[in-house]
PDB file of C-alpha atoms in Angstrom:
ATOM      1  CA  UNK R 681     -28.583 -22.480 -27.451  1.00 46.00           C
ATOM      2  CA  UNK R 682     -27.516 -22.702 -31.120  1.00 53.00           C
ATOM      3  CA  UNK R 683     -25.075 -25.433 -32.082  1.00 59.00           C
ATOM      4  CA  UNK R 684     -21.491 -24.313 -32.505  1.00 59.00           C
ATOM      5  CA  UNK R 685     -19.933 -24.756 -35.953  1.00 68.00           C
ATOM      6  CA  UNK R 686     -17.109 -27.239 -36.333  1.00 71.00           C
ATOM      7  CA  UNK R 687     -13.753 -25.625 -35.516  1.00 67.00           C
ATOM      8  CA  UNK R 688     -11.453 -24.884 -38.448  1.00 74.00           C
ATOM      9  CA  UNK R 689      -8.234 -24.775 -36.427  1.00 77.00           C
ATOM     10  CA  UNK R 690      -6.759 -25.792 -33.079  1.00 74.00           C
ATOM     11  CA  UNK R 691      -6.952 -22.179 -31.855  1.00 73.00           C
ATOM     12  CA  UNK R 692     -10.650 -21.993 -32.743  1.00 75.00           C
ATOM     13  CA  UNK R 693     -11.268 -25.317 -30.981  1.00 70.00           C
ATOM     14  CA  UNK R 694      -9.613 -24.055 -27.792  1.00 71.00           C
ATOM     15  CA  UNK R 695     -11.639 -20.845 -28.007  1.00 71.00           C
ATOM     16  CA  UNK R 696     -14.866 -22.867 -28.278  1.00 68.00           C
ATOM     17  CA  UNK R 697     -13.898 -25.013 -25.302  1.00 67.00           C
ATOM     18  CA  UNK R 698     -13.202 -21.891 -23.263  1.00 66.00           C
ATOM     19  CA  UNK R 699     -16.640 -20.515 -24.155  1.00 65.00           C
ATOM     20  CA  UNK R 700     -18.295 -23.789 -23.117  1.00 63.00           C
ATOM     21  CA  UNK R 701     -16.728 -23.506 -19.646  1.00 63.00           C
ATOM     22  CA  UNK R 702     -18.021 -19.956 -19.187  1.00 64.00           C
ATOM     23  CA  UNK R 703     -21.651 -19.518 -18.146  1.00 68.00           C
ATOM     24  CA  UNK R 704     -23.519 -16.253 -17.471  1.00 72.00           C
ATOM     25  CA  UNK R 705     -22.548 -14.995 -14.020  1.00 76.00           C
ATOM     26  CA  UNK R 706     -19.395 -17.138 -13.844  1.00 78.00           C
ATOM     27  CA  UNK R 707     -16.155 -15.649 -12.629  1.00 78.00           C
ATOM     28  CA  UNK R 708     -13.410 -15.328 -15.264  1.00 76.00           C
ATOM     29  CA  UNK R 709     -11.280 -18.395 -15.788  1.00 73.00           C
ATOM     30  CA  UNK R 710      -8.241 -18.518 -13.485  1.00 75.00           C
ATOM     31  CA  UNK R 711      -4.978 -17.124 -14.777  1.00 77.00           C
ATOM     32  CA  UNK R 712      -1.436 -18.206 -13.976  1.00 80.00           C
ATOM     33  CA  UNK R 713      -0.853 -17.571 -10.268  1.00 83.00           C
ATOM     34  CA  UNK R 714       1.990 -18.032  -7.816  1.00 87.00           C
ATOM     35  CA  UNK R 715       1.662 -21.149  -5.634  1.00 91.00           C
ATOM     36  CA  UNK R 716       0.056 -24.523  -6.326  1.00 93.00           C
ATOM     37  CA  UNK R 717      -2.842 -24.853  -3.864  1.00 93.00           C
ATOM     38  CA  UNK R 718      -3.370 -28.607  -4.343  1.00 94.00           C
ATOM     39  CA  UNK R 719       0.303 -29.377  -3.746  1.00 95.00           C
ATOM     40  CA  UNK R 720       0.209 -27.369  -0.523  1.00 95.00           C
ATOM     41  CA  UNK R 721      -2.988 -29.139   0.572  1.00 95.00           C
ATOM     42  CA  UNK R 722      -1.495 -32.567  -0.170  1.00 96.00           C
ATOM     43  CA  UNK R 723       1.600 -31.674   1.851  1.00 95.00           C
ATOM     44  CA  UNK R 724      -0.553 -30.630   4.821  1.00 94.00           C
ATOM     45  CA  UNK R 725      -2.590 -33.839   4.619  1.00 94.00           C
ATOM     46  CA  UNK R 726       0.621 -35.868   4.627  1.00 95.00           C
ATOM     47  CA  UNK R 727       1.821 -33.917   7.657  1.00 95.00           C
ATOM     48  CA  UNK R 728      -1.477 -34.645   9.464  1.00 92.00           C
ATOM     49  CA  UNK R 729      -1.170 -38.328   8.582  1.00 93.00           C
ATOM     50  CA  UNK R 730       2.351 -38.464   9.983  1.00 94.00           C
ATOM     51  CA  UNK R 731       1.205 -36.649  13.134  1.00 93.00           C
ATOM     52  CA  UNK R 732      -1.595 -39.181  13.546  1.00 90.00           C
ATOM     53  CA  UNK R 733       0.901 -42.008  13.301  1.00 93.00           C
ATOM     54  CA  UNK R 734       3.027 -40.398  16.021  1.00 93.00           C
ATOM     55  CA  UNK R 735       0.066 -39.846  18.353  1.00 92.00           C
ATOM     56  CA  UNK R 736      -2.026 -42.969  17.758  1.00 90.00           C
ATOM     57  CA  UNK R 737       0.426 -45.408  16.166  1.00 92.00           C
ATOM     58  CA  UNK R 738      -1.497 -45.606  12.881  1.00 90.00           C
ATOM     59  CA  UNK R 739      -3.214 -43.394  10.251  1.00 90.00           C
ATOM     60  CA  UNK R 740      -6.976 -42.928  10.277  1.00 91.00           C
ATOM     61  CA  UNK R 741      -8.813 -46.157   9.324  1.00 92.00           C
ATOM     62  CA  UNK R 742     -12.460 -46.978   8.751  1.00 94.00           C
ATOM     63  CA  UNK R 743     -14.354 -48.857  11.472  1.00 95.00           C
ATOM     64  CA  UNK R 744     -11.842 -47.735  14.065  1.00 92.00           C
ATOM     65  CA  UNK R 745     -14.266 -47.783  17.010  1.00 93.00           C
ATOM     66  CA  UNK R 746     -14.861 -44.008  17.075  1.00 92.00           C
ATOM     67  CA  UNK R 747     -17.964 -41.991  16.182  1.00 96.00           C
ATOM     68  CA  UNK R 748     -16.813 -40.129  13.064  1.00 95.00           C
ATOM     69  CA  UNK R 749     -19.885 -37.841  13.072  1.00 96.00           C
ATOM     70  CA  UNK R 750     -19.130 -36.704  16.617  1.00 96.00           C
ATOM     71  CA  UNK R 751     -15.468 -36.168  15.721  1.00 94.00           C
ATOM     72  CA  UNK R 752     -16.489 -34.139  12.661  1.00 96.00           C
ATOM     73  CA  UNK R 753     -18.986 -32.062  14.669  1.00 97.00           C
ATOM     74  CA  UNK R 754     -16.375 -31.232  17.302  1.00 96.00           C
ATOM     75  CA  UNK R 755     -13.865 -30.330  14.581  1.00 95.00           C
ATOM     76  CA  UNK R 756     -16.495 -28.166  12.856  1.00 97.00           C
ATOM     77  CA  UNK R 757     -17.176 -26.295  16.086  1.00 97.00           C
ATOM     78  CA  UNK R 758     -13.440 -25.741  16.527  1.00 97.00           C
ATOM     79  CA  UNK R 759     -13.216 -24.568  12.913  1.00 96.00           C
ATOM     80  CA  UNK R 760     -16.048 -22.061  13.425  1.00 97.00           C
ATOM     81  CA  UNK R 761     -14.282 -20.743  16.514  1.00 97.00           C
ATOM     82  CA  UNK R 762     -10.989 -20.330  14.683  1.00 96.00           C
ATOM     83  CA  UNK R 763     -12.717 -18.636  11.733  1.00 97.00           C
ATOM     84  CA  UNK R 764     -14.410 -16.192  14.093  1.00 97.00           C
ATOM     85  CA  UNK R 765     -11.016 -15.449  15.631  1.00 97.00           C
ATOM     86  CA  UNK R 766      -9.586 -14.744  12.166  1.00 96.00           C
ATOM     87  CA  UNK R 767     -12.546 -12.486  11.326  1.00 97.00           C
ATOM     88  CA  UNK R 768     -12.182 -10.479  14.548  1.00 97.00           C
ATOM     89  CA  UNK R 769      -8.414 -10.142  14.181  1.00 97.00           C
ATOM     90  CA  UNK R 770      -8.745  -9.134  10.518  1.00 96.00           C
ATOM     91  CA  UNK R 771     -11.238  -6.374  11.345  1.00 96.00           C
ATOM     92  CA  UNK R 772      -9.028  -5.106  14.170  1.00 96.00           C
ATOM     93  CA  UNK R 773      -5.979  -5.097  11.885  1.00 95.00           C
ATOM     94  CA  UNK R 774      -7.852  -3.287   9.105  1.00 94.00           C
ATOM     95  CA  UNK R 775      -9.062  -0.651  11.567  1.00 96.00           C
ATOM     96  CA  UNK R 776      -5.510  -0.100  12.780  1.00 95.00           C
ATOM     97  CA  UNK R 777      -4.244   0.198   9.197  1.00 95.00           C
ATOM     98  CA  UNK R 778      -6.905   2.838   8.466  1.00 94.00           C
ATOM     99  CA  UNK R 779      -5.783   4.786  11.544  1.00 95.00           C
ATOM    100  CA  UNK R 780      -2.133   4.656  10.471  1.00 95.00           C
ATOM    101  CA  UNK R 781      -2.974   5.672   6.889  1.00 94.00           C
ATOM    102  CA  UNK R 782      -4.880   8.665   8.247  1.00 94.00           C
ATOM    103  CA  UNK R 783      -1.825   9.659  10.289  1.00 94.00           C
ATOM    104  CA  UNK R 784       0.350   9.365   7.174  1.00 93.00           C
ATOM    105  CA  UNK R 785      -1.850  11.310   4.745  1.00 91.00           C
ATOM    106  CA  UNK R 786      -0.538  14.012   2.426  1.00 88.00           C
ATOM    107  CA  UNK R 787      -1.042  17.702   3.133  1.00 84.00           C
ATOM    108  CA  UNK R 788      -1.745  20.426   0.576  1.00 76.00           C
ATOM    109  CA  UNK R 789       1.835  20.397  -0.747  1.00 71.00           C
ATOM    110  CA  UNK R 790       2.000  16.584  -0.934  1.00 77.00           C
ATOM    111  CA  UNK R 791       4.038  16.103   2.250  1.00 81.00           C
ATOM    112  CA  UNK R 792       3.202  13.433   4.835  1.00 87.00           C
ATOM    113  CA  UNK R 793       1.724  15.188   7.863  1.00 89.00           C
ATOM    114  CA  UNK R 794       3.505  12.775  10.250  1.00 90.00           C
ATOM    115  CA  UNK R 795       6.850  11.957   8.627  1.00 86.00           C
ATOM    116  CA  UNK R 796       7.276  15.367   6.967  1.00 80.00           C
ATOM    117  CA  UNK R 797       8.689  13.615   3.893  1.00 79.00           C
ATOM    118  CA  UNK R 798       7.316  13.557   0.365  1.00 76.00           C
ATOM    119  CA  UNK R 799       4.071  11.635   0.054  1.00 81.00           C
ATOM    120  CA  UNK R 800       3.497   8.787  -0.169  1.00 85.00           C
ATOM    121  CA  UNK R 801       5.882   8.191   2.729  1.00 85.00           C
ATOM    122  CA  UNK R 802       7.523   4.807   3.323  1.00 86.00           C
ATOM    123  CA  UNK R 803       4.831   3.824   5.846  1.00 90.00           C
ATOM    124  CA  UNK R 804       2.004   4.465   3.376  1.00 90.00           C
ATOM    125  CA  UNK R 805       3.914   2.729   0.582  1.00 88.00           C
ATOM    126  CA  UNK R 806       4.419  -0.331   2.793  1.00 90.00           C
ATOM    127  CA  UNK R 807       0.762  -0.544   3.832  1.00 90.00           C
ATOM    128  CA  UNK R 808      -0.678   0.086   0.370  1.00 89.00           C
ATOM    129  CA  UNK R 809       1.938  -1.492  -1.864  1.00 85.00           C
ATOM    130  CA  UNK R 810       2.527   1.769  -3.718  1.00 79.00           C
ATOM    131  CA  UNK R 811       5.710   1.790  -5.775  1.00 75.00           C
ATOM    132  CA  UNK R 812       7.926   4.696  -4.705  1.00 66.00           C
ATOM    133  CA  UNK R 813       8.546   7.401  -7.290  1.00 60.00           C
ATOM    134  CA  UNK R 814      11.646   7.037  -9.414  1.00 55.00           C
ATOM    135  CA  UNK R 815      13.160  10.204  -7.997  1.00 54.00           C
ATOM    136  CA  UNK R 816      11.975  12.726  -5.449  1.00 51.00           C
ATOM    137  CA  UNK R 817      12.353  16.405  -6.320  1.00 53.00           C
ATOM    138  CA  UNK R 818      15.259  18.283  -4.783  1.00 64.00           C
ATOM    139  CA  UNK R 819      13.249  21.487  -4.386  1.00 72.00           C
ATOM    140  CA  UNK R 820       9.489  21.951  -4.591  1.00 76.00           C
ATOM    141  CA  UNK R 821       8.203  25.519  -4.747  1.00 79.00           C
ATOM    142  CA  UNK R 822       4.613  26.441  -3.885  1.00 82.00           C
ATOM    143  CA  UNK R 823       3.372  29.961  -4.557  1.00 84.00           C
ATOM    144  CA  UNK R 824       0.587  31.486  -2.462  1.00 85.00           C
ATOM    145  CA  UNK R 825      -0.378  35.002  -3.579  1.00 83.00           C
ATOM    146  CA  UNK R 826       0.262  37.743  -2.775  1.00 86.00           C
ATOM    147  CA  UNK R 827       3.893  36.795  -2.246  1.00 84.00           C
ATOM    148  CA  UNK R 828       5.495  38.767   0.571  1.00 85.00           C
ATOM    149  CA  UNK R 829       7.919  36.240   2.080  1.00 86.00           C
ATOM    150  CA  UNK R 830       9.705  32.994   1.298  1.00 84.00           C
ATOM    151  CA  UNK R 831       9.439  30.139   3.805  1.00 86.00           C
ATOM    152  CA  UNK R 832      11.862  27.211   3.752  1.00 84.00           C
ATOM    153  CA  UNK R 833      12.819  24.384   6.024  1.00 81.00           C
ATOM    154  CA  UNK R 834      16.006  25.375   7.926  1.00 78.00           C
ATOM    155  CA  UNK R 835      17.926  22.570   6.241  1.00 74.00           C
ATOM    156  CA  UNK R 836      16.804  23.668   2.773  1.00 75.00           C
ATOM    157  CA  UNK R 837      18.460  27.088   2.590  1.00 73.00           C
ATOM    158  CA  UNK R 838      21.775  25.709   1.351  1.00 72.00           C
ATOM    159  CA  UNK R 839      19.973  23.315  -0.992  1.00 70.00           C
ATOM    160  CA  UNK R 840      18.030  26.248  -2.423  1.00 70.00           C
ATOM    161  CA  UNK R 841      21.198  28.261  -2.964  1.00 68.00           C
ATOM    162  CA  UNK R 842      22.943  25.316  -4.603  1.00 68.00           C
ATOM    163  CA  UNK R 843      19.999  24.517  -6.873  1.00 65.00           C
ATOM    164  CA  UNK R 844      19.738  28.128  -8.042  1.00 64.00           C
ATOM    165  CA  UNK R 845      23.533  28.596  -8.078  1.00 62.00           C
ATOM    166  CA  UNK R 846      23.242  31.523  -5.695  1.00 64.00           C
ATOM    167  CA  UNK R 847      26.429  30.891  -3.700  1.00 59.00           C
ATOM    168  CA  UNK R 848      28.491  32.356  -6.535  1.00 60.00           C
ATOM    169  CA  UNK R 849      26.054  35.263  -6.946  1.00 57.00           C
ATOM    170  CA  UNK R 850      26.227  36.078  -3.255  1.00 57.00           C
ATOM    171  CA  UNK R 851      30.007  36.115  -3.342  1.00 57.00           C
ATOM    172  CA  UNK R 852      30.121  38.192  -6.513  1.00 58.00           C
ATOM    173  CA  UNK R 853      27.505  40.775  -5.525  1.00 52.00           C
ATOM    174  CA  UNK R 854      28.118  40.689  -1.798  1.00 54.00           C
ATOM    175  CA  UNK R 855      24.377  40.670  -1.257  1.00 53.00           C
ATOM    176  CA  UNK R 856      22.476  38.339   1.068  1.00 58.00           C
ATOM    177  CA  UNK R 857      19.895  35.890  -0.282  1.00 58.00           C
ATOM    178  CA  UNK R 858      16.992  37.975   1.045  1.00 58.00           C
ATOM    179  CA  UNK R 859      17.968  41.017  -1.018  1.00 59.00           C
ATOM    180  CA  UNK R 860      18.375  39.009  -4.209  1.00 59.00           C
ATOM    181  CA  UNK R 861      14.858  37.620  -3.958  1.00 66.00           C
ATOM    182  CA  UNK R 862      13.328  40.861  -2.781  1.00 71.00           C
ATOM    183  CA  UNK R 863      11.408  39.082  -0.006  1.00 77.00           C
ATOM    184  CA  UNK R 864      12.406  38.102   3.522  1.00 80.00           C
ATOM    185  CA  UNK R 865      13.256  34.419   3.941  1.00 80.00           C
ATOM    186  CA  UNK R 866      11.814  32.787   7.061  1.00 82.00           C
ATOM    187  CA  UNK R 867      12.436  29.314   8.457  1.00 83.00           C
ATOM    188  CA  UNK R 868       9.434  27.026   8.900  1.00 85.00           C
ATOM    189  CA  UNK R 869       9.979  23.645  10.572  1.00 82.00           C
ATOM    190  CA  UNK R 870       6.530  22.493   9.435  1.00 82.00           C
ATOM    191  CA  UNK R 871       7.734  22.329   5.839  1.00 82.00           C
ATOM    192  CA  UNK R 872       9.457  19.213   4.579  1.00 77.00           C
ATOM    193  CA  UNK R 873      13.124  19.412   3.639  1.00 76.00           C
ATOM    194  CA  UNK R 874      13.292  20.647   0.077  1.00 76.00           C
ATOM    195  CA  UNK R 875       9.960  22.463   0.267  1.00 79.00           C
ATOM    196  CA  UNK R 876       9.959  26.199  -0.489  1.00 83.00           C
ATOM    197  CA  UNK R 877       6.778  28.218  -0.068  1.00 85.00           C
ATOM    198  CA  UNK R 878       6.413  31.701  -1.482  1.00 84.00           C
ATOM    199  CA  UNK R 879       3.549  33.102   0.548  1.00 86.00           C
ATOM    200  CA  UNK R 880       1.956  36.190   2.104  1.00 88.00           C
ATOM    201  CA  UNK R 881       3.445  37.593   5.276  1.00 83.00           C
ATOM    202  CA  UNK R 882       1.668  36.167   8.325  1.00 76.00           C
ATOM    203  CA  UNK R 883       0.681  33.127   6.261  1.00 74.00           C
ATOM    204  CA  UNK R 884      -1.006  31.284   9.144  1.00 68.00           C
ATOM    205  CA  UNK R 885      -3.601  34.069   9.380  1.00 58.00           C
ATOM    206  CA  UNK R 886      -4.092  34.379   5.626  1.00 50.00           C
ATOM    207  CA  UNK R 887      -7.445  33.129   4.212  1.00 52.00           C
ATOM    208  CA  UNK R 888      -5.655  30.871   1.710  1.00 49.00           C
ATOM    209  CA  UNK R 889      -3.998  28.989   4.578  1.00 49.00           C
ATOM    210  CA  UNK R 890      -7.287  27.917   6.109  1.00 44.00           C
ATOM    211  CA  UNK R 891      -8.586  24.431   5.266  1.00 42.00           C
TER     212      UNK R 891
END
């Protein structure tokens, strides 16, 4: 390895020291984290020492009449058992999370198939740490050709009229919403509130509706 030149500044010196600590295959140097691991470990050791005093009247001393190797072996066996328990519980928890995420997946119009709310739903956001969108759309329109009918969630009809300012038009023209669009409007409980789908008549039997 060639010799490094003498540093010309404090920043260059620190850079050289950082390079010396990094070897091929090493993980990147640790960055600023959240909790101090050593402080937590020291606190736990102090708690164990105090517990030992309560149980045995004194902390652990050398030459205390016990076989330390046997004690360590028994503790190691207990540790292996506890680690196996953690491994089994972790796998079971991960499997359950995968099942729940599958139940809360998005459909073709980005609606959760279980909650019937915009995806990602609150359950998926909680399990994956996804930040919710800044604002969910009031009305989402999906067009499936040839358009022969308009499907909306029953609770979305008024929202659709308000968004398109059709209440005033209805009153002024005296025409129902169906006539103004030129297509029949049908209610579909499978759609999420706010979802409007312009689709062929008999959509469930239409080739475009098949997965």
